[in-house]
Coordinates of C-alpha atoms in Angstrom, one line a residue:
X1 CA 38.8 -93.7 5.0
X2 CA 38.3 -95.9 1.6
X3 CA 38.4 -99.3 2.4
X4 CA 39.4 -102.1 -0.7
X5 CA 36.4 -104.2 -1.1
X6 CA 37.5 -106.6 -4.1
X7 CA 41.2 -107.2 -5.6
X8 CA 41.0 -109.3 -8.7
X9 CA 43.9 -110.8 -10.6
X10 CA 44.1 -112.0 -14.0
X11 CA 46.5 -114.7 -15.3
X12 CA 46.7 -117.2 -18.0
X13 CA 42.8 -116.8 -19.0
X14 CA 42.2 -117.4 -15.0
X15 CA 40.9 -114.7 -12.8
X16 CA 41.6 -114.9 -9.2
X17 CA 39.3 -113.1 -6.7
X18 CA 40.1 -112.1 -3.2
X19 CA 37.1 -110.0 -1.2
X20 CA 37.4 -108.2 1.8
X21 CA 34.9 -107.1 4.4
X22 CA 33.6 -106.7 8.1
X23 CA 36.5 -104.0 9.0
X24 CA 37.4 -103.2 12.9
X25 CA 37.6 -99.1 13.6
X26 CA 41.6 -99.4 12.6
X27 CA 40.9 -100.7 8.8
X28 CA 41.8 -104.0 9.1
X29 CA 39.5 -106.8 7.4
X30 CA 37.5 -108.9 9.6
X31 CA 37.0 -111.8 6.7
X32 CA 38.9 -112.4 3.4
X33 CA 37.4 -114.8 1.4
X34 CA 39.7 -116.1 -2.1
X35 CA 38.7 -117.8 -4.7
X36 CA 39.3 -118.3 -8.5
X37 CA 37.5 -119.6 -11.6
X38 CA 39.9 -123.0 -12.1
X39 CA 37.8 -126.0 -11.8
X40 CA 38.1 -127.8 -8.7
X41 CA 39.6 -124.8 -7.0
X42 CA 38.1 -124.2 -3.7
X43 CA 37.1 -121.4 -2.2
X44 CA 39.4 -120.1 0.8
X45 CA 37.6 -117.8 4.1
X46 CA 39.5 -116.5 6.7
X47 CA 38.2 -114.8 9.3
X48 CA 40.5 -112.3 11.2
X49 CA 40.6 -111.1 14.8
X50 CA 43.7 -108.4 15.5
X51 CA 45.5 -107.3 18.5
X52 CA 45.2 -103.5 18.6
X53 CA 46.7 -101.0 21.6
X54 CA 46.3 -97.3 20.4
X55 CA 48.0 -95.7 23.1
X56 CA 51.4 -97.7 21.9
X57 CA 50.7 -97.3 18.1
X58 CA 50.4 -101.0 17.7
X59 CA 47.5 -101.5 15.2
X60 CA 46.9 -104.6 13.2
X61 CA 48.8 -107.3 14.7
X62 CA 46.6 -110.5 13.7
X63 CA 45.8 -112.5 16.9
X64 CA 43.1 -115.1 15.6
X65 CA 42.8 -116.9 12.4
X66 CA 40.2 -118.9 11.1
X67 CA 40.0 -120.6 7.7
X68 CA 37.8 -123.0 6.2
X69 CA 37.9 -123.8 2.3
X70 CA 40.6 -126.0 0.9
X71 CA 39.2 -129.2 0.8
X72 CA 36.3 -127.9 3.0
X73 CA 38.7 -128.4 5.9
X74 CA 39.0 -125.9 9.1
X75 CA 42.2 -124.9 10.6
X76 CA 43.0 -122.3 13.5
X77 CA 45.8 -119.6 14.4
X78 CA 45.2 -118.1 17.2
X79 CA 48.7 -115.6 19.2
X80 CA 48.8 -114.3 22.6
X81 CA 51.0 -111.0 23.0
X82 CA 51.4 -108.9 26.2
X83 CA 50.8 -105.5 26.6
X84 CA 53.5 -103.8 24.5
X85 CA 52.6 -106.4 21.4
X86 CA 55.4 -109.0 21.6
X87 CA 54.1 -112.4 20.6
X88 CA 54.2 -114.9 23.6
X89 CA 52.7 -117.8 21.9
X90 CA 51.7 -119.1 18.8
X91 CA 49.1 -122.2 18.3
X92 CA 48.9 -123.1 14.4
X93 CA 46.6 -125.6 13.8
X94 CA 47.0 -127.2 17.6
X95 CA 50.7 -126.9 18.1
X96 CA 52.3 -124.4 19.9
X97 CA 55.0 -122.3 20.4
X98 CA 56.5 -119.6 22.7
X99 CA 58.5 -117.1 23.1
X100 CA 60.7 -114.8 25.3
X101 CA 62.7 -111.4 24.8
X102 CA 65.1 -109.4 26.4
X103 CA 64.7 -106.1 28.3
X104 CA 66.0 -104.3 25.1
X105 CA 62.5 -106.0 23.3
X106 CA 65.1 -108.7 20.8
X107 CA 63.7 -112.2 21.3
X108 CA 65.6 -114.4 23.5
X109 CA 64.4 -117.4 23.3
X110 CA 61.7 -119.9 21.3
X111 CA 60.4 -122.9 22.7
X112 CA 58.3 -125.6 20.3
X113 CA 55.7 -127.9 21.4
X114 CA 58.4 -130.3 22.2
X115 CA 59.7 -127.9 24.6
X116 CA 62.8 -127.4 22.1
X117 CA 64.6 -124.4 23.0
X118 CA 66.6 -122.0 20.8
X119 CA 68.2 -119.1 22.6
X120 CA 69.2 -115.6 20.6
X121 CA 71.7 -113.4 22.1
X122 CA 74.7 -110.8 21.2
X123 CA 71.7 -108.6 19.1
X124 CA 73.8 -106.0 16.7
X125 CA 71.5 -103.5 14.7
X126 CA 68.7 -105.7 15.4
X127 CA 69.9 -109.1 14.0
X128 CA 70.9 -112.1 16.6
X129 CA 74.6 -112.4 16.4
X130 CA 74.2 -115.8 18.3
X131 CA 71.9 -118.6 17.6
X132 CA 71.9 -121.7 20.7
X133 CA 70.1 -124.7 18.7
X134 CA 68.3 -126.9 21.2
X135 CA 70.9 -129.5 20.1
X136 CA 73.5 -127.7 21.3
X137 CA 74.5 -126.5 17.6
X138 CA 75.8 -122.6 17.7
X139 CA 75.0 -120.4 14.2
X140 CA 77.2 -117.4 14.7
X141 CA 76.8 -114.1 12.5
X142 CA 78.8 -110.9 11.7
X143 CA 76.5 -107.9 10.8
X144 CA 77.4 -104.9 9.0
X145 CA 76.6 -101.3 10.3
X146 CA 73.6 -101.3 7.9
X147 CA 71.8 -103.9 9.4
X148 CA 72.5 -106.6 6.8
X149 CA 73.9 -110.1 7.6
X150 CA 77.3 -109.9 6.2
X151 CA 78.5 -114.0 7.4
X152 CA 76.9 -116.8 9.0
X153 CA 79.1 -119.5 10.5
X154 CA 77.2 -123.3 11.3
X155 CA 77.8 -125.6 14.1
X156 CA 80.4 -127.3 11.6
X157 CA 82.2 -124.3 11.1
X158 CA 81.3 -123.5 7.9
X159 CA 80.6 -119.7 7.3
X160 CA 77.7 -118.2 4.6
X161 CA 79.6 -114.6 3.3
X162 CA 76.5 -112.1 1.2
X163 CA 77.1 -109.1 -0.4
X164 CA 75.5 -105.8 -1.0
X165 CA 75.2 -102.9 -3.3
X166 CA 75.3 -99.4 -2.2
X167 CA 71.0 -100.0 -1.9
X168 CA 71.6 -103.0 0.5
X169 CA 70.0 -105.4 -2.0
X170 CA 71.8 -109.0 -2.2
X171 CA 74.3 -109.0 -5.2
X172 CA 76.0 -112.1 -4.3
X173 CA 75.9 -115.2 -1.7
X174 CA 78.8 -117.1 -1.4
X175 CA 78.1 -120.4 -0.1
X176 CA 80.4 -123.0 1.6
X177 CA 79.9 -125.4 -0.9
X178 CA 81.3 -123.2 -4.0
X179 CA 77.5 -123.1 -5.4
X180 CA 77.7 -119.5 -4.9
X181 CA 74.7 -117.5 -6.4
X182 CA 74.9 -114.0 -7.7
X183 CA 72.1 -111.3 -8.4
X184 CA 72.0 -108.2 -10.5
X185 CA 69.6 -105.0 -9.9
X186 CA 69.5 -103.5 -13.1
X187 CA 67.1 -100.3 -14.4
X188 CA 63.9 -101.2 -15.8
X189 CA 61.8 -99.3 -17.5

């Protein structure tokens, strides 16, 4: 299996460099290391760790980060998922956060590192229909049969409407505060 080695990227007289190496069996980069020719730029490395099960098709799921580079500092990622690859916890740079699902596999609930939580219930093609905010604040959605968010209502009661084309892309968003915000898809060539 060809593996990319080097992507560059050139922009405004600036080429940006991002190198990839020491693969696992499944393809996925062990270290990616970015960096550009603007002065003062650092160079970024992360190195990658990844949550694999075979026998479940789960292949790539990153469980540890570590990066060192911008402004030679150090920072961490590091997940824990069970056995069917749903993410427990999350610890970004010494904070963490959990999580639960349902029997169905939807996530029920998130707890922050202030023990925070937000509960997600009433799933419809895969999108929470209800949102309990941890200060007691209810976000309630209507989906369409496609999957797409067709209204989100706040805790004040004001509701979000979108719109889509035939292709499910956005074509408009019509807020509550009459700044709605419309989007055409045309043909390019």
């Amino acid at each position: 299996m060809p593996l990319l080695k080097k992507a560059e990227v050139w922009r405004e007289g600036h080429v940006y460099t991002t190198k990839y190496s020491n693969y696992d069996k499944y393809g996925n980069a062990g270290r990616v290391i970015e960096s550009g020719n603007v002065s003062g730029q650092d160079r970024v490395v992360t190195d990658y760790t990844y949550f694999n099960n075979p026998a479940l098709w789960i292949l790539g799921k990153v469980q540890n980060e570590k990066f060192t580079g911008i402004h030679r500092e150090t920072g961490t990622i590091s997940r824990q998922y069970n056995t069917i690859g749903e993410l427990l916890s999350e610890t970004k740079y010494g904070v963490t956060s959990q999580y639960t699902y349902t029997s169905e596999g939807d996530l029920a609930s998130s707890m922050d590192a202030r023990q925070n939580i937000t509960k997600y219930s009433k799933y419809y093609r895969g999108i929470a229909r209800k949102v309990t905010q941890p200060e007691g604040m209810t976000l309630t959605r209507t989906v369409n049969t496609t999957g797409t968010l067709k209204s989100q209502t706040n805790g004040r009661g004001n509701t979000t409407r979108y719109t889509y084309d035939d292709l499910n892309r956005h074509t408009s968003i019509d807020l509550p505060i009459h700044a709605d915000v419309f989007s055409h898809m045309g043909a390019y060539l």
